[in-house]
mmCIF file of C-alpha atoms in Angstrom:
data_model
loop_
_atom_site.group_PDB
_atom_site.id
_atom_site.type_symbol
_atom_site.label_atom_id
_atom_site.label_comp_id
_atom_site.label_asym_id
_atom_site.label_seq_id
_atom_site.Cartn_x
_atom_site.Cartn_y
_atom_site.Cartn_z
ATOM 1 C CA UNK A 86 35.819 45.116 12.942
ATOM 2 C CA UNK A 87 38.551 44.689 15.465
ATOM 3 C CA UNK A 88 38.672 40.740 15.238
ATOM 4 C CA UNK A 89 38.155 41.265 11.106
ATOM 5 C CA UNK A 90 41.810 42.982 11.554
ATOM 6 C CA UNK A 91 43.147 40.016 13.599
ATOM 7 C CA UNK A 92 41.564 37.310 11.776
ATOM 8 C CA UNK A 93 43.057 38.484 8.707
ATOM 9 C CA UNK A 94 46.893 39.724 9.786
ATOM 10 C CA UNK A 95 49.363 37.996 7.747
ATOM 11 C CA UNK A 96 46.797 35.928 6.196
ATOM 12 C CA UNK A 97 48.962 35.084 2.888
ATOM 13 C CA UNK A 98 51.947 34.000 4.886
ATOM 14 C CA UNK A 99 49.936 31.476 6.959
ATOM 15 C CA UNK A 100 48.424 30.054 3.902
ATOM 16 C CA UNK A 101 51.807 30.042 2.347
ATOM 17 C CA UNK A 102 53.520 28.528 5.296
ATOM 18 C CA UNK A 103 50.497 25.669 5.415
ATOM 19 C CA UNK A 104 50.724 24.505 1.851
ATOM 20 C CA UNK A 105 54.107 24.594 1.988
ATOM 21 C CA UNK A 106 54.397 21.733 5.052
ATOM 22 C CA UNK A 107 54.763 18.430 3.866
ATOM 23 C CA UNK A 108 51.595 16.028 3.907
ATOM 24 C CA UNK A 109 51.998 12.527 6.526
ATOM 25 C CA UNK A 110 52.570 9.416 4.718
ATOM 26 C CA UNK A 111 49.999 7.133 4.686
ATOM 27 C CA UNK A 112 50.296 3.828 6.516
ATOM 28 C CA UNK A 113 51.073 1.349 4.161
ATOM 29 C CA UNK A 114 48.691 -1.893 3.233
ATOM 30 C CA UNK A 115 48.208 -4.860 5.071
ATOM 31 C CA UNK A 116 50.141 -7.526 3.012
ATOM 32 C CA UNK A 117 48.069 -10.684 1.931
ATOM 33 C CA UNK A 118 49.052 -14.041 1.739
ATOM 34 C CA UNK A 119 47.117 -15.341 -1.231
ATOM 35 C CA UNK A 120 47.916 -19.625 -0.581
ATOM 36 C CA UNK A 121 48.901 -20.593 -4.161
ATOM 37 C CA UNK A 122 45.972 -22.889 -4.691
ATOM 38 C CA UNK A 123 43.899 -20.293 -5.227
ATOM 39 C CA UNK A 124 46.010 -18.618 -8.046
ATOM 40 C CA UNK A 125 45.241 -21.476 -10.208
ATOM 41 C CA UNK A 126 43.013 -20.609 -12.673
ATOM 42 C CA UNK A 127 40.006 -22.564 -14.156
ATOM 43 C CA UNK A 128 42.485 -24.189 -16.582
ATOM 44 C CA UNK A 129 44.307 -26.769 -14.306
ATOM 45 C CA UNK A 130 42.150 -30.424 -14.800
ATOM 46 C CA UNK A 131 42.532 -31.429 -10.954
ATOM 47 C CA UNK A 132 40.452 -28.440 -9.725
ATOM 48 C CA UNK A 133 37.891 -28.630 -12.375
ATOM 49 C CA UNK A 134 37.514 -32.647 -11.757
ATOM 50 C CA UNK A 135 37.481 -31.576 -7.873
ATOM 51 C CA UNK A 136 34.382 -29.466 -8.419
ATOM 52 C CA UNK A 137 32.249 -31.628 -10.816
ATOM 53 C CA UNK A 138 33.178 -34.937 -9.065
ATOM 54 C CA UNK A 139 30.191 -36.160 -6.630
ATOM 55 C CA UNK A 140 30.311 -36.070 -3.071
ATOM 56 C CA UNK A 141 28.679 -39.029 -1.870
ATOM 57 C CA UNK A 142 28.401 -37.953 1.907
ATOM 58 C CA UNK A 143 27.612 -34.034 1.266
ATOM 59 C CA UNK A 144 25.228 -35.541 -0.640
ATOM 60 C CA UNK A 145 23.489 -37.926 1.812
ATOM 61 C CA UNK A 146 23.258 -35.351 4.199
ATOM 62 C CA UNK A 147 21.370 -33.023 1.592
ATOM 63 C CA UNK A 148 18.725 -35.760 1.074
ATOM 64 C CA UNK A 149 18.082 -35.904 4.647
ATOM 65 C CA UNK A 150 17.092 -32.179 5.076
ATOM 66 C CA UNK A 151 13.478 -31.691 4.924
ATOM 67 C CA UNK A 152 12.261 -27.997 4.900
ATOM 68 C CA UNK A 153 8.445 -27.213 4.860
ATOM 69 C CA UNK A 154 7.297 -23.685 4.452
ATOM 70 C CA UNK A 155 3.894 -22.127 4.086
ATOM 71 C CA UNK A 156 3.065 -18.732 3.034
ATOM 72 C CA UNK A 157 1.184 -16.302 4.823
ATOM 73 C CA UNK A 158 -0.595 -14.733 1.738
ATOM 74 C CA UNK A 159 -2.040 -17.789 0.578
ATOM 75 C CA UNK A 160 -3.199 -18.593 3.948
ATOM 76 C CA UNK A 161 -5.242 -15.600 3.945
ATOM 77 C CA UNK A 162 -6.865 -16.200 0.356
ATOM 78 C CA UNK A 163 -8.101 -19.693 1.715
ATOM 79 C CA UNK A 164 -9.707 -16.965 4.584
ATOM 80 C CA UNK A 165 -11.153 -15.142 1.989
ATOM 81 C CA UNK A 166 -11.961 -17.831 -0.036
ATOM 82 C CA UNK A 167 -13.756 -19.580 3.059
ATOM 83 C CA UNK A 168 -16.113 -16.037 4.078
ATOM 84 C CA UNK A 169 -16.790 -15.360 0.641
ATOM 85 C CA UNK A 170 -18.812 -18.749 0.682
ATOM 86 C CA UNK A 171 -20.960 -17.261 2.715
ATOM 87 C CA UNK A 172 -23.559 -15.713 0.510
ATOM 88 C CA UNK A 173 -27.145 -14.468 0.692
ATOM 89 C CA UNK A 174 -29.340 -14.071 -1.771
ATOM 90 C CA UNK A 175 -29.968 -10.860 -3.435
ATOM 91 C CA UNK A 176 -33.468 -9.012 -1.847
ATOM 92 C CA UNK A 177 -33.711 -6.650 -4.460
ATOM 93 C CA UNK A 178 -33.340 -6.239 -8.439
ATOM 94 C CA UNK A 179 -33.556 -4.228 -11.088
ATOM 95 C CA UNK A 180 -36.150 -4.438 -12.693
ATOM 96 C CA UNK A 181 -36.573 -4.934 -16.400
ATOM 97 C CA UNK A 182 -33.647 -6.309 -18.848
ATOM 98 C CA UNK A 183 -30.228 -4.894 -17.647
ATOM 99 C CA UNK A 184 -26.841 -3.968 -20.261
ATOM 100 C CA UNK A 185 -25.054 -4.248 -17.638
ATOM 101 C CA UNK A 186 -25.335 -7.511 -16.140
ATOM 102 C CA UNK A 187 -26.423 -6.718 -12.530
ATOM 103 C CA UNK A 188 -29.548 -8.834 -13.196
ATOM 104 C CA UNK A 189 -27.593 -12.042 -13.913
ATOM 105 C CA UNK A 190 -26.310 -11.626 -9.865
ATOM 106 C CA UNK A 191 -28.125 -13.876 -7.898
ATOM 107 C CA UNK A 192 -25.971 -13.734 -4.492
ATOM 108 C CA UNK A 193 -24.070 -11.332 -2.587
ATOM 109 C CA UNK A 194 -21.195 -11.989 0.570
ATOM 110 C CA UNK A 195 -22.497 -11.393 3.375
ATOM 111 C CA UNK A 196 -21.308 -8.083 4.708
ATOM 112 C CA UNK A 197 -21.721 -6.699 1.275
ATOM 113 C CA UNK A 198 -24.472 -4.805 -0.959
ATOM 114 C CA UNK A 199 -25.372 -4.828 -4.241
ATOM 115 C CA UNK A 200 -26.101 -1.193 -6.100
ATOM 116 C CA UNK A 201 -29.506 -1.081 -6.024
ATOM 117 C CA UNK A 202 -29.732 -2.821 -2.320
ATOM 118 C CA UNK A 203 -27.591 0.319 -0.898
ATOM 119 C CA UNK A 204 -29.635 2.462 -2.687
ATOM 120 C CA UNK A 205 -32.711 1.539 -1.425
ATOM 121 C CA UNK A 206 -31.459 1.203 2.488
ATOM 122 C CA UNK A 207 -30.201 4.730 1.740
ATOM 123 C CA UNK A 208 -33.384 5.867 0.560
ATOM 124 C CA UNK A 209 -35.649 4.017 2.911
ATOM 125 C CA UNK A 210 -33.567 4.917 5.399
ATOM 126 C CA UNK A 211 -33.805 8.869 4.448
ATOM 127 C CA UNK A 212 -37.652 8.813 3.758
ATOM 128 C CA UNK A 213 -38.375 6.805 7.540
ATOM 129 C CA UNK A 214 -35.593 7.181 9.658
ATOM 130 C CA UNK A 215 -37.248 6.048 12.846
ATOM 131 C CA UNK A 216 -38.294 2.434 11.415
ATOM 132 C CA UNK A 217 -35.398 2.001 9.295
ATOM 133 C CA UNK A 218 -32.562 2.594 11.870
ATOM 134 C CA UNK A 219 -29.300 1.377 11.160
ATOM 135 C CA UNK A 220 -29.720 -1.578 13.210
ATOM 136 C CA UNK A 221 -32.245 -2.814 11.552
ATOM 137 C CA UNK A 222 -30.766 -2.189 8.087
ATOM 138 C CA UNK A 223 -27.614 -3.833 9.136
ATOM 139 C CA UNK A 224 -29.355 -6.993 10.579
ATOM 140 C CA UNK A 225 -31.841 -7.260 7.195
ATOM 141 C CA UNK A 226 -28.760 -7.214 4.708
ATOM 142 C CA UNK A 227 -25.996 -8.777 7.173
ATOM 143 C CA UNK A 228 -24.107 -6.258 7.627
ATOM 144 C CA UNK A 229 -21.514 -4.903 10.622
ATOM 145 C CA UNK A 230 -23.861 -1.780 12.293
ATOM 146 C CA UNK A 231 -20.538 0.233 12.643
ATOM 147 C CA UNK A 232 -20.081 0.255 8.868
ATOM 148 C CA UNK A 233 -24.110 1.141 8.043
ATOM 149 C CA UNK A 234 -24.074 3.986 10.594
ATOM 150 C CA UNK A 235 -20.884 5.234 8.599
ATOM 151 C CA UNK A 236 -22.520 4.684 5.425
ATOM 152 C CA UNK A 237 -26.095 6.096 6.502
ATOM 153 C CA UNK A 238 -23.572 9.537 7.959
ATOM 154 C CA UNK A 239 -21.668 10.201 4.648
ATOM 155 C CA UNK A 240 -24.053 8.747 1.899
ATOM 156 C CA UNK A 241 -26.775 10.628 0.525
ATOM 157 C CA UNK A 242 -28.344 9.456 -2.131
ATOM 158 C CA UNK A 243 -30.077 11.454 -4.615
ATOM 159 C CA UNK A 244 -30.259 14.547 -2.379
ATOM 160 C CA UNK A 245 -30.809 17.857 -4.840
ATOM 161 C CA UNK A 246 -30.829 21.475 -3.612
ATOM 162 C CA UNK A 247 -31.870 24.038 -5.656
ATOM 163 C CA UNK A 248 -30.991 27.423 -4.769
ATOM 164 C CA UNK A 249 -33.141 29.898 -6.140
ATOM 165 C CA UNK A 250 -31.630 32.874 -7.755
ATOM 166 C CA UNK A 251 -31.836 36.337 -6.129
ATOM 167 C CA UNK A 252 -33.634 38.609 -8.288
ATOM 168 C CA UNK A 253 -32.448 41.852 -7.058
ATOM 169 C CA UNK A 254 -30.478 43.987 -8.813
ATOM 170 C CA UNK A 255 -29.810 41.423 -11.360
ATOM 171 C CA UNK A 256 -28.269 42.752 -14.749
ATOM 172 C CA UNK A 257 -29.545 40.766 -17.710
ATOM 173 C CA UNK A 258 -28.183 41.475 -21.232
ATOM 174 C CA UNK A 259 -30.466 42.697 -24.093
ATOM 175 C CA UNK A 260 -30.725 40.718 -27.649
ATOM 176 C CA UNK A 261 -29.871 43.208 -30.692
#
């Protein structure tokens, strides 16, 4: 409460006495030298026939630069181009005509699974895990073991719980 006092003694005469002081000058600008060439406008011939006129040795030395660039993202399409020629046939179909066109696929990448080939390494996989490891699943359909043991961990196909209701105490409503 004290300072309050101080802090604010004679408060309007400082402000007074601070807006009252004249404000520095500012430094003034740097002076340019503009060379008189370049005040010519577009409108004098001479500089227009200066910068359409040919220059024979700018020119030479143009032709002799050779640049050569590649591009790393078409360097790694030819990658993908080159593993997705490796392909292995399909080992399982659907069966029947399909409206979907999954029975006109023939081939699969390797590393890859068709629909019904995941489903059934999931399944046979689930129904005998000791003969279907993921080793084995991963060397039948060429695939990286890391990824199958993933898959095998967090895919379950077709997996239904039913939960039977409690029948204690439950309230059911009448029909009039």
């Amino acid at each position: 409460m004290v300072s309050r006092i101080f802090r604010n003694f004679n408060l309007e005469n400082r402000v007074h006495h601070e807006i009252s002081k004249q404000r520095p000058q500012p430094a003034p600008h740097h002076q340019v030298n503009v060379p008189p060439e370049a005040e010519i406008g577009p409108e004098v011939p001479e500089v227009t026939d200066a910068i359409h006129k040919k220059n024979a040795p700018l020119l030479s030395l143009l032709k002799s630069v050779y640049v050569e660039s590649k591009d790393p993202e078409t360097e790694s399409l030819k990658h993908a181009e080159q593993k997705e020629e490796e392909r292995r046939p399909l080992r399982y179909r659907l069966p029947g005509g399909d409206p979907y066109g999954l029975v006109d696929i023939t081939d699969v990448p390797k590393g890859k699974l068709s629909i019904v080939e995941a489903l059934r390494a999931l399944a046979s996989h689930k129904r005998d895990p000791q003969t279907w490891t993921p080793e084995k699943i991963a060397r039948e359909y060429s695939l990286n073991v890391k990824d199958m043991k993933a898959h095998l961990k967090f895919f379950i196909p077709f997996e239904v719980k039913i939960i039977p209701p409690k029948m204690d105490n439950v309230k059911q409503l009448k029909g009039s």
